[in-house]
CSV table of C-alpha atoms and ligand atoms in Angstrom, one decimal:
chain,number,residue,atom,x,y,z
E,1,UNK,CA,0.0,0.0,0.0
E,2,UNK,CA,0.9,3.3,-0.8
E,3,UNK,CA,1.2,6.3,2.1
E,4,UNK,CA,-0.2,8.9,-0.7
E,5,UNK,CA,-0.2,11.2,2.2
E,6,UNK,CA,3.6,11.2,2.2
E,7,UNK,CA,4.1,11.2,-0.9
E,8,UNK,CA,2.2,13.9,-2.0
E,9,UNK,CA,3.8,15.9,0.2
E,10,UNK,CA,7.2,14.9,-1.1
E,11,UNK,CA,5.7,17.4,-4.2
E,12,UNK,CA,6.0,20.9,-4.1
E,13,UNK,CA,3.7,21.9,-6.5
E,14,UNK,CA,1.0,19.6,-5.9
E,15,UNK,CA,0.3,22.3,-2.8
E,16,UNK,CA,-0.5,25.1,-6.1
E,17,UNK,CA,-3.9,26.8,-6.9
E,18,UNK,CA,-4.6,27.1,-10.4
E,19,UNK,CA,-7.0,29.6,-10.5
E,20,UNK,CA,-8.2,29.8,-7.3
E,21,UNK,CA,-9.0,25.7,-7.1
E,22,UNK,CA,-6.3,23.1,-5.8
E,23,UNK,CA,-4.2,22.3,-8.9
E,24,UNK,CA,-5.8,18.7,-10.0
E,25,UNK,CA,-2.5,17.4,-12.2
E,26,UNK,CA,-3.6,14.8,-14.8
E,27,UNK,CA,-1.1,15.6,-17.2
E,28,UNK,CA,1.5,12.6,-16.1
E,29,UNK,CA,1.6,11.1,-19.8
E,30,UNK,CA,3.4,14.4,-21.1
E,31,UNK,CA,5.5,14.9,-17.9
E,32,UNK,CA,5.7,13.9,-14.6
E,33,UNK,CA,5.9,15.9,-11.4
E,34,UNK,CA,9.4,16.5,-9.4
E,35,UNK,CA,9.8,15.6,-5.8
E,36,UNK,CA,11.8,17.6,-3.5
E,37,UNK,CA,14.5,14.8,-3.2
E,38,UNK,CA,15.4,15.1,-6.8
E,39,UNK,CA,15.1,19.1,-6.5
E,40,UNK,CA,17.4,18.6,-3.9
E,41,UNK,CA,19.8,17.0,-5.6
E,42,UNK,CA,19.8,20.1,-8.5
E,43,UNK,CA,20.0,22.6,-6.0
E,44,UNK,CA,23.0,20.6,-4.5
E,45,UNK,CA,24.7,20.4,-8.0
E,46,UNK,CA,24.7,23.9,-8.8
E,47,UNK,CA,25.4,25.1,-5.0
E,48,UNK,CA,28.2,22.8,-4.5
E,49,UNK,CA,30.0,21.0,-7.6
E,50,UNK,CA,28.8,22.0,-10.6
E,51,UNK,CA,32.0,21.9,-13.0
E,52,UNK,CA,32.6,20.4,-16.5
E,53,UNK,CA,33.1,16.4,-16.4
E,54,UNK,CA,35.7,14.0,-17.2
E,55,UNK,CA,38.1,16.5,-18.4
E,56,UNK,CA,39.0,18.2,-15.0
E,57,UNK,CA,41.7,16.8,-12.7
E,58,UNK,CA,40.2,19.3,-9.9
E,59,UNK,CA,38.1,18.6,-7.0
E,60,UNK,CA,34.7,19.6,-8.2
E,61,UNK,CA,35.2,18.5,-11.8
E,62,UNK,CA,36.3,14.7,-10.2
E,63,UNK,CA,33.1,15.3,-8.1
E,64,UNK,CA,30.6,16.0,-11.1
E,65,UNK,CA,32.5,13.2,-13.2
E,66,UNK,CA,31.8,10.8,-10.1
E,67,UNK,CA,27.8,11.4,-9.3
E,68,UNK,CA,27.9,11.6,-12.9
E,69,UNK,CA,29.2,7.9,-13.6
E,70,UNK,CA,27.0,6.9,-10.3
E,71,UNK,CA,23.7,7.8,-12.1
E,72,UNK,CA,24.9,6.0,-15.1
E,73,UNK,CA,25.4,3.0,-12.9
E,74,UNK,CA,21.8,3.6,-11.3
E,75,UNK,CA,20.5,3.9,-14.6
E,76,UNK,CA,22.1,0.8,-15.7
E,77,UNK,CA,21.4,-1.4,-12.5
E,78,UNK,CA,17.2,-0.2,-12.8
E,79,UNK,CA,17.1,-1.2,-16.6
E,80,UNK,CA,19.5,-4.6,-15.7
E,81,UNK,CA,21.8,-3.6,-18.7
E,82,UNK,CA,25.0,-5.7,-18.7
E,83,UNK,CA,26.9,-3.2,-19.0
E,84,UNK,CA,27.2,0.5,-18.0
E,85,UNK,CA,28.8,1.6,-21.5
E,86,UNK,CA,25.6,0.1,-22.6
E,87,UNK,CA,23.8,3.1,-21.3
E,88,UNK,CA,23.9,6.4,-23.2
E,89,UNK,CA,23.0,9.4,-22.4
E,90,UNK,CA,20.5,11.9,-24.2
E,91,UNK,CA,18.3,14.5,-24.4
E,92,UNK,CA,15.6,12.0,-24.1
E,93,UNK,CA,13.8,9.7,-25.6
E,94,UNK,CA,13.3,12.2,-29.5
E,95,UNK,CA,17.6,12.4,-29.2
E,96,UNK,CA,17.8,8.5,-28.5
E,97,UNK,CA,15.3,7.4,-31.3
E,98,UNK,CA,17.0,9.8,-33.8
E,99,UNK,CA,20.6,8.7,-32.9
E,100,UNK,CA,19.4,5.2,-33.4
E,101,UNK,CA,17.6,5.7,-37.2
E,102,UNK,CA,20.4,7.9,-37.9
E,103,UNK,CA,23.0,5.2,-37.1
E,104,UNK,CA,20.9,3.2,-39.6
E,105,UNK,CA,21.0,5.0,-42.7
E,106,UNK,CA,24.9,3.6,-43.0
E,107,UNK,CA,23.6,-0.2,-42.6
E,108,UNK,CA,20.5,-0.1,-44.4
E,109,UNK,CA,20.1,-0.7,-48.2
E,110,UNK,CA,17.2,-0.1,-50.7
E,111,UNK,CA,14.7,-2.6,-50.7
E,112,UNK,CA,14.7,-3.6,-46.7
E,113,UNK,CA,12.1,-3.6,-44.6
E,114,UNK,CA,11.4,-1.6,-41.2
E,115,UNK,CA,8.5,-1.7,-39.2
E,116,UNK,CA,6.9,0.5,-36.9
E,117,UNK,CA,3.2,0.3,-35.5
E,118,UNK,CA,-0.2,2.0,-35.7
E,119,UNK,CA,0.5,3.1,-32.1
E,120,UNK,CA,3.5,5.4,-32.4
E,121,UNK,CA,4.4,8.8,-30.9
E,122,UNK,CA,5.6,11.2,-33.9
E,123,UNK,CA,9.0,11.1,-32.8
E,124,UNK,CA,9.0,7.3,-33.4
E,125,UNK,CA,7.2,7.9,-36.9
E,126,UNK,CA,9.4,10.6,-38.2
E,127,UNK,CA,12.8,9.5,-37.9
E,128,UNK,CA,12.3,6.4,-39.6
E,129,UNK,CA,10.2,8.1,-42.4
E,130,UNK,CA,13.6,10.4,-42.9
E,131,UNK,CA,16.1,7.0,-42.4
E,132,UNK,CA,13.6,5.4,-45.6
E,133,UNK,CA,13.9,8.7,-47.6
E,134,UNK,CA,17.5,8.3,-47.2
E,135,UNK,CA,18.0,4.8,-47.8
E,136,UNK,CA,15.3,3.6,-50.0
E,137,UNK,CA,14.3,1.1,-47.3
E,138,UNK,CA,10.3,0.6,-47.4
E,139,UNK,CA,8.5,1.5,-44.3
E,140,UNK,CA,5.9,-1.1,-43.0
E,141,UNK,CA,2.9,-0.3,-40.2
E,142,UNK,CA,1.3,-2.6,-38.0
E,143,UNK,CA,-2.3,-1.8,-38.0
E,144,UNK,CA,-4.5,-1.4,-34.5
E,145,UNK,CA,-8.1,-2.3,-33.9
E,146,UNK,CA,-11.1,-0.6,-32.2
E,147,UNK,CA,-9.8,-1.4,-28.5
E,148,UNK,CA,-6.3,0.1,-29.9
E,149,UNK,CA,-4.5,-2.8,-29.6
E,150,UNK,CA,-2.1,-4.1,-32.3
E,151,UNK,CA,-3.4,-7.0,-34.4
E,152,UNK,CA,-0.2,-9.1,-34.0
E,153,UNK,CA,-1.7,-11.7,-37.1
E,154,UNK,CA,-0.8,-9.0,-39.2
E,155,UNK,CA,2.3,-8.5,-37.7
E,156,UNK,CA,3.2,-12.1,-38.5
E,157,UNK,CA,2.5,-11.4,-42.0
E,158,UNK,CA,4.6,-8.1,-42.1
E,159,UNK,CA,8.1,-9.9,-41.0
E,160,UNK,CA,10.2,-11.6,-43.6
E,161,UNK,CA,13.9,-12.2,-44.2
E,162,UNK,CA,14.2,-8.1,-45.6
E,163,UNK,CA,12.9,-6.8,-42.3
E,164,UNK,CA,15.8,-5.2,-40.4
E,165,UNK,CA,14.7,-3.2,-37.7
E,166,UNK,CA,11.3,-3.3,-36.1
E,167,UNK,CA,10.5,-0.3,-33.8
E,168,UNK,CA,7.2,-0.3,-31.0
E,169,UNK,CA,6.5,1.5,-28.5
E,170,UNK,CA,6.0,-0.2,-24.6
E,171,UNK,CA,3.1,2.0,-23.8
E,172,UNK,CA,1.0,4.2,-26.4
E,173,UNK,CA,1.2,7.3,-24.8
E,174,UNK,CA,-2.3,8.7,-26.2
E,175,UNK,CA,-3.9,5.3,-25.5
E,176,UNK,CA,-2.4,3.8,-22.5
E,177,UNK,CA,-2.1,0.3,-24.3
E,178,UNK,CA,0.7,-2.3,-23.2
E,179,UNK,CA,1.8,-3.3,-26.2
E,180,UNK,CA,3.2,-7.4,-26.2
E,181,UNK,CA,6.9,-6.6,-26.6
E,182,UNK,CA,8.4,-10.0,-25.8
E,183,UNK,CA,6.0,-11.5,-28.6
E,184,UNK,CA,6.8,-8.2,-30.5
E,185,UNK,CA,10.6,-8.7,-29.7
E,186,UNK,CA,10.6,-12.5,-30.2
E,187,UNK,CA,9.5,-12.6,-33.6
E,188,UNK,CA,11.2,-10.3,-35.1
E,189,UNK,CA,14.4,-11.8,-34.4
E,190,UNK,CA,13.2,-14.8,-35.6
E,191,UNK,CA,13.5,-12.9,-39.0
E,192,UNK,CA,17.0,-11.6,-38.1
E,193,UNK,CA,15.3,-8.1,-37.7
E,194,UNK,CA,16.9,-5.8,-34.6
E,195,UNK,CA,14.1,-3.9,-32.3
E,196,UNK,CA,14.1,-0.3,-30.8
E,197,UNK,CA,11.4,-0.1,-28.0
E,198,UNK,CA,10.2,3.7,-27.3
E,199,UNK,CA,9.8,2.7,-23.3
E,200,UNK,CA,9.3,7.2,-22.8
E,201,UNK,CA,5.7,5.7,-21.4
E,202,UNK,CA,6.1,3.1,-20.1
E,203,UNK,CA,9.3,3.8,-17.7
E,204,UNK,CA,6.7,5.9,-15.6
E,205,UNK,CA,5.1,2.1,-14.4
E,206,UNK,CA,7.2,-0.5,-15.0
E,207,UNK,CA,10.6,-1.4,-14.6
E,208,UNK,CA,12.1,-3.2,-17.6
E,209,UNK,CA,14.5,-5.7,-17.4
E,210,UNK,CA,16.5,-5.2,-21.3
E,211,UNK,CA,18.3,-8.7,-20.7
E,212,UNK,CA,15.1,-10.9,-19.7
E,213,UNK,CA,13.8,-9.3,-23.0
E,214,UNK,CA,16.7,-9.5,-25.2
E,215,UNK,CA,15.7,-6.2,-26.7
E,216,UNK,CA,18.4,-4.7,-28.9
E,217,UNK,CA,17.6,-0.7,-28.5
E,218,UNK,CA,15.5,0.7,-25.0
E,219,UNK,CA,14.6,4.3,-24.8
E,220,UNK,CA,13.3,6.7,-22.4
E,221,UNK,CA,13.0,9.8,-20.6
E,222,UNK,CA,13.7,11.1,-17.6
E,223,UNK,CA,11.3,13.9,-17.4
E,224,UNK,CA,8.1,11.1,-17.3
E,225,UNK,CA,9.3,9.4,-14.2
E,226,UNK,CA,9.7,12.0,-11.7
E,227,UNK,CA,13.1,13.6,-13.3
E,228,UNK,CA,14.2,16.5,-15.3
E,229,UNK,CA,13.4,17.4,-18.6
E,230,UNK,CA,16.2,17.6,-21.3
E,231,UNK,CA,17.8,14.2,-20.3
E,232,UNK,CA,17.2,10.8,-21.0
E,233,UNK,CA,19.1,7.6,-22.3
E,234,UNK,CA,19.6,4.9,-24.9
E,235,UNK,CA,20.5,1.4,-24.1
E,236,UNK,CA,22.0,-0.6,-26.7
E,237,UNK,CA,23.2,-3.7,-27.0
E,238,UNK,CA,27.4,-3.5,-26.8
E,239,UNK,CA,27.3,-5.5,-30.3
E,240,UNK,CA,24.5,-3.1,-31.5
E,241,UNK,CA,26.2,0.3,-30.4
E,242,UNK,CA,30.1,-0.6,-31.8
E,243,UNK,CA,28.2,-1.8,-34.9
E,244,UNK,CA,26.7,1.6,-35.1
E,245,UNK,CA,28.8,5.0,-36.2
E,246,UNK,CA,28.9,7.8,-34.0
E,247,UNK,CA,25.7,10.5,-34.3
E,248,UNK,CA,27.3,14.0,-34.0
E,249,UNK,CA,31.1,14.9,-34.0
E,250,UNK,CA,33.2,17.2,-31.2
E,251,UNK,CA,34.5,17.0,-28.0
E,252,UNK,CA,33.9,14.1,-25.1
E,253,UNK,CA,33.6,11.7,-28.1
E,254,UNK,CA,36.9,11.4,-29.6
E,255,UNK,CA,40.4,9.0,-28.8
E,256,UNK,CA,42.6,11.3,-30.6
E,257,UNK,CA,42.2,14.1,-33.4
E,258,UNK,CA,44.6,15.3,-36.2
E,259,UNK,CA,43.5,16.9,-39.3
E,260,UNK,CA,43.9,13.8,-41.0
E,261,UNK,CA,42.4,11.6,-39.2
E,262,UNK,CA,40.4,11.1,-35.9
E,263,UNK,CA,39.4,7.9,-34.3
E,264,UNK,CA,36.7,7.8,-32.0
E,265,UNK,CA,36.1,7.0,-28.1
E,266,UNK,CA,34.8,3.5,-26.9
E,267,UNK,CA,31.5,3.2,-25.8
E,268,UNK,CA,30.1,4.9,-23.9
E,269,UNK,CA,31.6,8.2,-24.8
E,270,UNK,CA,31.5,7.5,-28.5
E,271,UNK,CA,27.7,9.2,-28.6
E,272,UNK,CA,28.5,11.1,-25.9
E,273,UNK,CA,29.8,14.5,-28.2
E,274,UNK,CA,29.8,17.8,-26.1
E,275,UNK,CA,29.2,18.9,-23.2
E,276,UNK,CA,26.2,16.8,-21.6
E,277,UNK,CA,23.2,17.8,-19.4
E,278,UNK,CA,25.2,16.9,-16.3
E,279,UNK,CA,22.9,17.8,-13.6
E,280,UNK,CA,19.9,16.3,-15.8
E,281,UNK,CA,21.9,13.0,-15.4
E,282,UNK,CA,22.4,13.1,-11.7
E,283,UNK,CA,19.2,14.0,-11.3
E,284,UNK,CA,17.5,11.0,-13.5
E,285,UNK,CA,19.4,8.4,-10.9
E,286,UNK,CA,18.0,10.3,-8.0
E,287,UNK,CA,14.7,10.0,-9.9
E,288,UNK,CA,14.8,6.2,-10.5
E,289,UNK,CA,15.9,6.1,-6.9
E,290,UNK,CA,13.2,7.8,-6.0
E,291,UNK,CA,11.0,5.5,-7.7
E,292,UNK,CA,12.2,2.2,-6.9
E,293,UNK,CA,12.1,3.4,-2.9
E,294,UNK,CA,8.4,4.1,-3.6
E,295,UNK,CA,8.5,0.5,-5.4
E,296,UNK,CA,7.3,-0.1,-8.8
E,297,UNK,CA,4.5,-3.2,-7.7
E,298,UNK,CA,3.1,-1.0,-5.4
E,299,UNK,CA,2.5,1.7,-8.3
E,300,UNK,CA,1.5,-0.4,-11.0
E,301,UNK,CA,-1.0,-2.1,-8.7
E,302,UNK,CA,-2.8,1.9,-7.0
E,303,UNK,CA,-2.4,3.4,-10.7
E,304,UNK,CA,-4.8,0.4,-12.0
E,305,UNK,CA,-7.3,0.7,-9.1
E,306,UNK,CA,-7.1,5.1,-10.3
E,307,UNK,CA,-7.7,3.5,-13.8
E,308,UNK,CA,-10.9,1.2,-13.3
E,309,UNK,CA,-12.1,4.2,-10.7
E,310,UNK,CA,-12.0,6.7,-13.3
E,311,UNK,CA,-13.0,4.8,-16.2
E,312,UNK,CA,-15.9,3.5,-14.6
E,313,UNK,CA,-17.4,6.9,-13.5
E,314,UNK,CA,-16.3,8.7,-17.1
E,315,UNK,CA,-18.4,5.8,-18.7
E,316,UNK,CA,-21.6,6.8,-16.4
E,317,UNK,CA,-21.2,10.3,-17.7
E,318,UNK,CA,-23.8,10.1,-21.3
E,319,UNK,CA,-22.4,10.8,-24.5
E,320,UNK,CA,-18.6,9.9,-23.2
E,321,UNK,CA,-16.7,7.7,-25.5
E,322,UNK,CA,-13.3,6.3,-24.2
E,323,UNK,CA,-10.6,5.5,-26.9
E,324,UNK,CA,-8.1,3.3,-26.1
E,325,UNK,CA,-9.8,0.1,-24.1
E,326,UNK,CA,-7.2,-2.8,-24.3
E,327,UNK,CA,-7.3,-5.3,-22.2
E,328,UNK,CA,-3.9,-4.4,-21.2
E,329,UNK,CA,-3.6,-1.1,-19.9
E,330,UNK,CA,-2.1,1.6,-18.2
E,331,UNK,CA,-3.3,4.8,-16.5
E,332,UNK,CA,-3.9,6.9,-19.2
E,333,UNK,CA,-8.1,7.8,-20.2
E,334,UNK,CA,-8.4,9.6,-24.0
E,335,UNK,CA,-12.2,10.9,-24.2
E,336,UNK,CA,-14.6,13.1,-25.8
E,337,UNK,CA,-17.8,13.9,-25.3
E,338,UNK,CA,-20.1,13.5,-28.4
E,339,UNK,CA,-20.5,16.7,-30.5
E,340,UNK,CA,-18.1,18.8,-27.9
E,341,UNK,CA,-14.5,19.7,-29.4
E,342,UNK,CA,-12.0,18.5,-26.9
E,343,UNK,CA,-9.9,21.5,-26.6
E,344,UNK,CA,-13.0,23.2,-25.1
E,345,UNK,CA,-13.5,20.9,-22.4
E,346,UNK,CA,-10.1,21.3,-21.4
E,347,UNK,CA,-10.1,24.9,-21.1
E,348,UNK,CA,-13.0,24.4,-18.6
E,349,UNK,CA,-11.4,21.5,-17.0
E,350,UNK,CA,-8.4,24.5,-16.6
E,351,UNK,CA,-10.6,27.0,-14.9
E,352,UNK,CA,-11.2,24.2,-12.1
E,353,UNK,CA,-7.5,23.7,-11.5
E,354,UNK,CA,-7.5,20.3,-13.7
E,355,UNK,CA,-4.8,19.9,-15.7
E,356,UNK,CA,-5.6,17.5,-18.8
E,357,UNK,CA,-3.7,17.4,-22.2
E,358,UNK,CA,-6.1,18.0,-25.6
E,359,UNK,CA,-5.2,17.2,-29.0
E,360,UNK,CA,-3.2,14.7,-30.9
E,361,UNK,CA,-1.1,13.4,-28.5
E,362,UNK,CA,1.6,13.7,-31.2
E,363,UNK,CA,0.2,10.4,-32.2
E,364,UNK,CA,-2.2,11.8,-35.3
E,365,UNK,CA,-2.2,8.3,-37.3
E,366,UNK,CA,-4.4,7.3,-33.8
E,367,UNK,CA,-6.3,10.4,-34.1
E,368,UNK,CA,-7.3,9.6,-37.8
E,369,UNK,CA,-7.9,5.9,-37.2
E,370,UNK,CA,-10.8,6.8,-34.9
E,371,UNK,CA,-11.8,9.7,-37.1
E,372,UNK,CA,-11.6,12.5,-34.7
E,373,UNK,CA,-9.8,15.5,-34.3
E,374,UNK,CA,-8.3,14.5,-30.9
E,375,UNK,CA,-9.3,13.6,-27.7
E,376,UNK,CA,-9.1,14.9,-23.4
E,377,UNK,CA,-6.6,12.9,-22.2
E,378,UNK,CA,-6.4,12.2,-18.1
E,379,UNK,CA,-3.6,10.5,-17.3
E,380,UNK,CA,-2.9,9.7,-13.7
E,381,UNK,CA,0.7,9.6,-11.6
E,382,UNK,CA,1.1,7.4,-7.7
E,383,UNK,CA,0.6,10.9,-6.4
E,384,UNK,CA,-3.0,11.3,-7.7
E,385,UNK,CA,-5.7,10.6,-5.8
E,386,UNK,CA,-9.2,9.2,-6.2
E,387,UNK,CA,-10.9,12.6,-5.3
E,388,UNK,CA,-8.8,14.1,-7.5
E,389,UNK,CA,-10.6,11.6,-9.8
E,390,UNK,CA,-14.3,12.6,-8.4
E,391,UNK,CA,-13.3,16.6,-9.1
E,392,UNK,CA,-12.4,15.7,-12.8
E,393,UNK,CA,-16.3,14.2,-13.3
E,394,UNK,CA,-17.8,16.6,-11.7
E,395,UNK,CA,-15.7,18.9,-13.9
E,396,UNK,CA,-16.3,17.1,-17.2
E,397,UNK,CA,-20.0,16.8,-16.1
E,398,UNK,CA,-19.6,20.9,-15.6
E,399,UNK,CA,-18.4,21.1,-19.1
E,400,UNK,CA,-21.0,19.1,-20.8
E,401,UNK,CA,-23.7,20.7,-19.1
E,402,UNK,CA,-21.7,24.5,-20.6
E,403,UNK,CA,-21.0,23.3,-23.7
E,404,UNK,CA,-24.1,21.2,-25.2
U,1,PLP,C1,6.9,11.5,-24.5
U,1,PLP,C2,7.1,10.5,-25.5
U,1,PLP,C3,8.1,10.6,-26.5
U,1,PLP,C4,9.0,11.8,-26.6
U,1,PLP,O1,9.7,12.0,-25.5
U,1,PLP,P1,10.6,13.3,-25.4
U,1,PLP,O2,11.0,13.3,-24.0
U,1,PLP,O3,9.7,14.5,-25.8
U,1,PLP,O4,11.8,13.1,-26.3
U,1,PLP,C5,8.2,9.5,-27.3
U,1,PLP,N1,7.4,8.4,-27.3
U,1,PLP,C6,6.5,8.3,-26.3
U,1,PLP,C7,5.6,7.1,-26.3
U,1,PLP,C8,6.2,9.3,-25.4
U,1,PLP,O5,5.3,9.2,-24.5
């Protein structure tokens, strides 16, 4: 069981009035909330050691270097990577996916076969879409059903021996579905294919273990689960990475440089060009620290009963539609009410002090499938609360009753 009392009150801002109500936050899907223990650790960075990294044989810069490597390890350790060179820093999960399809375009031929799915955030649309233009490799899509789940018969009939690279996200973040990765993973090496999972969703309520899946290419942010925005890593297998050519030249990534010729740095430090978001780092392990003290069973299990709570007393409101009703889901309810634009709702949602997200989701191919210009989307964090839940209907109920 969770002590939501304590926890909410490790949250500054969950204290805020947003327009004169208690701020409501249902906004987890597009970022998560800070506690103060990772604040604390920001403050402590840039009050006590903040230096550049790995270059410095002084105090603070050895400092930085070693909290640094630490959260690297954490990072590693929570994900059960083999190794930590395996784990690459970012700028999040839109660096990671890009370094990954750009690393690509220098093994890919014309005629081969990715795959991506129906589910996808842009940034795990786009990049791939640019890596084809580039390469003349043909991209594939596996399609979704009603529920939003993926039809995995047509995925079977998608793989064949051209298909190199097969890319899914853990979690749709405008849906909430769990997609099957292991299956998902599985097959396509079956086929010889290699698979990047967009885990920026699905970090927030699960801990992933890369090695019991065998997956080649993890990503994720840190700004979803209770960190920092502007950081976030790549795992990739050791083979995968060394196989792959560095993403952007300069400093940090480099063995030794002459004008004629430059050779690069082993892994990790190989995609590491420049100086890096090194508090954002630090901060990410305090974050998954954070997290795994909480525990991630006990969230899983209180986000689902904030799921079934909230879905069932959405559904009692007339002329709600849920989209998005896998069997396997996560906290994360995308509705509209019928003949009401949702942008509208959630500017009266906002006057209460609810914070919802309207729109695409960046996931318009979802948007389209269901015919609609985009949905409210409540998504729900360990810190929320079920009368958190009961404010939101009475607020959608409020906006119905303005806007029909
Ligand atoms: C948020 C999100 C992204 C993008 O993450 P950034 O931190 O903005 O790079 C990608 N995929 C999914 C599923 C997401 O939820």
């Amino acid at each position: 069981m969770l002590d939501l009392k304590k926890i909410r009150a490790d949250f500054p801002i969950l204290k805020r009035q947003v327009n004169g109500k208690p701020l409501v936050y249902f906004d987890n899907a597009a970022t998560s909330q800070t506690p103060q223990q990772v604040i604390d650790v920001i403050v402590d960075y840039y009050s006590n050691y903040n230096a550049n990294i790995h270059r410095g044989v002084h105090t603070l810069s050895q400092e930085a270097t070693d909290k640094y490597e630490a959260a690297r390890h954490t990072i590693q350790k929570h994900f059960n990577a083999a190794h930590a060179h395996e784990i690459i820093y970012t700028s999040g999960t839109t660096h990671s996916i890009n370094l990954v399809a750009s690393g690509f375009s220098s093994l890919l031929q014309k005629g081969d076969e990715i795959i991506v799915s129906a589910l996808e955030h842009h940034s795990n649309i786009v990049p791939w879409q640019m890596l084809c233009e580039k390469t003349g490799a043909i991209l594939k899509v596996i399609p979704m059903n009603q529920d939003g789940e993926l039809v995995m018969t047509e995925y079977d009939k998608l793989l064949n021996e051209n298909t190199k690279l097969v890319f899914v996200n853990h979690i749709s973040n405008a849906l909430g579905t769990i997609n099957p990765i292991e299956e998902i993973i599985e097959k396509a090496h079956q086929v010889g294919a290699a698979v990047l999972i967009d885990g920026a969703q699905a970090c927030p309520h699960v801990k992933p273990d890369v090695q019991a899946l065998d997956v080649d290419f993890y990503v994720a942010s840190a700004h979803k689960m209770c960190g920092p925005t502007g950081v976030g890593m790549l795992y990739g297998k050791e083979t995968w990475l060394n196989k792959l050519p560095p993403y952007q030249g300069g400093g940090e990534m480099i063995a030794e440089v002459s004008f004629t010729k430059t050779t690069y740095a082993g892994l990790p430090h190989k995609f590491e060009a420049g100086t890096p978001n090194i508090c954002g780092g630090i901060a990410f392990g305090a974050a998954i620290d954070y997290m795994n003290a909480i525990g991630f069973d006990a969230i899983a299990k209180y986000e689902h009963e904030l799921l079934e709570y909230a879905t069932k007393a959405l559904l009692e409101i007339e002329g709600l539609k849920i989209y998005g009703t896998a069997k396997n889901k996560t906290s994360v309810v995308s509705f509209n009410l019928e003949g009401i634009h949702p942008y509208d709702v959630g500017t009266i949602l906002d006057k209460l002090g609810i914070a919802v997200r309207t729109g695409h989701h960046c996931a318009q191919p979802i948007m389209e499938y269901f015919k609609i210009p985009g949905t409210v989307r409540a998504s729900f964090a360990f810190y929320n609360t079920k009368e958190e839940i009961d404010t939101l209907v009475s607020g959608v109920k409020k906006a119905k009753m303005m806007l029909s």
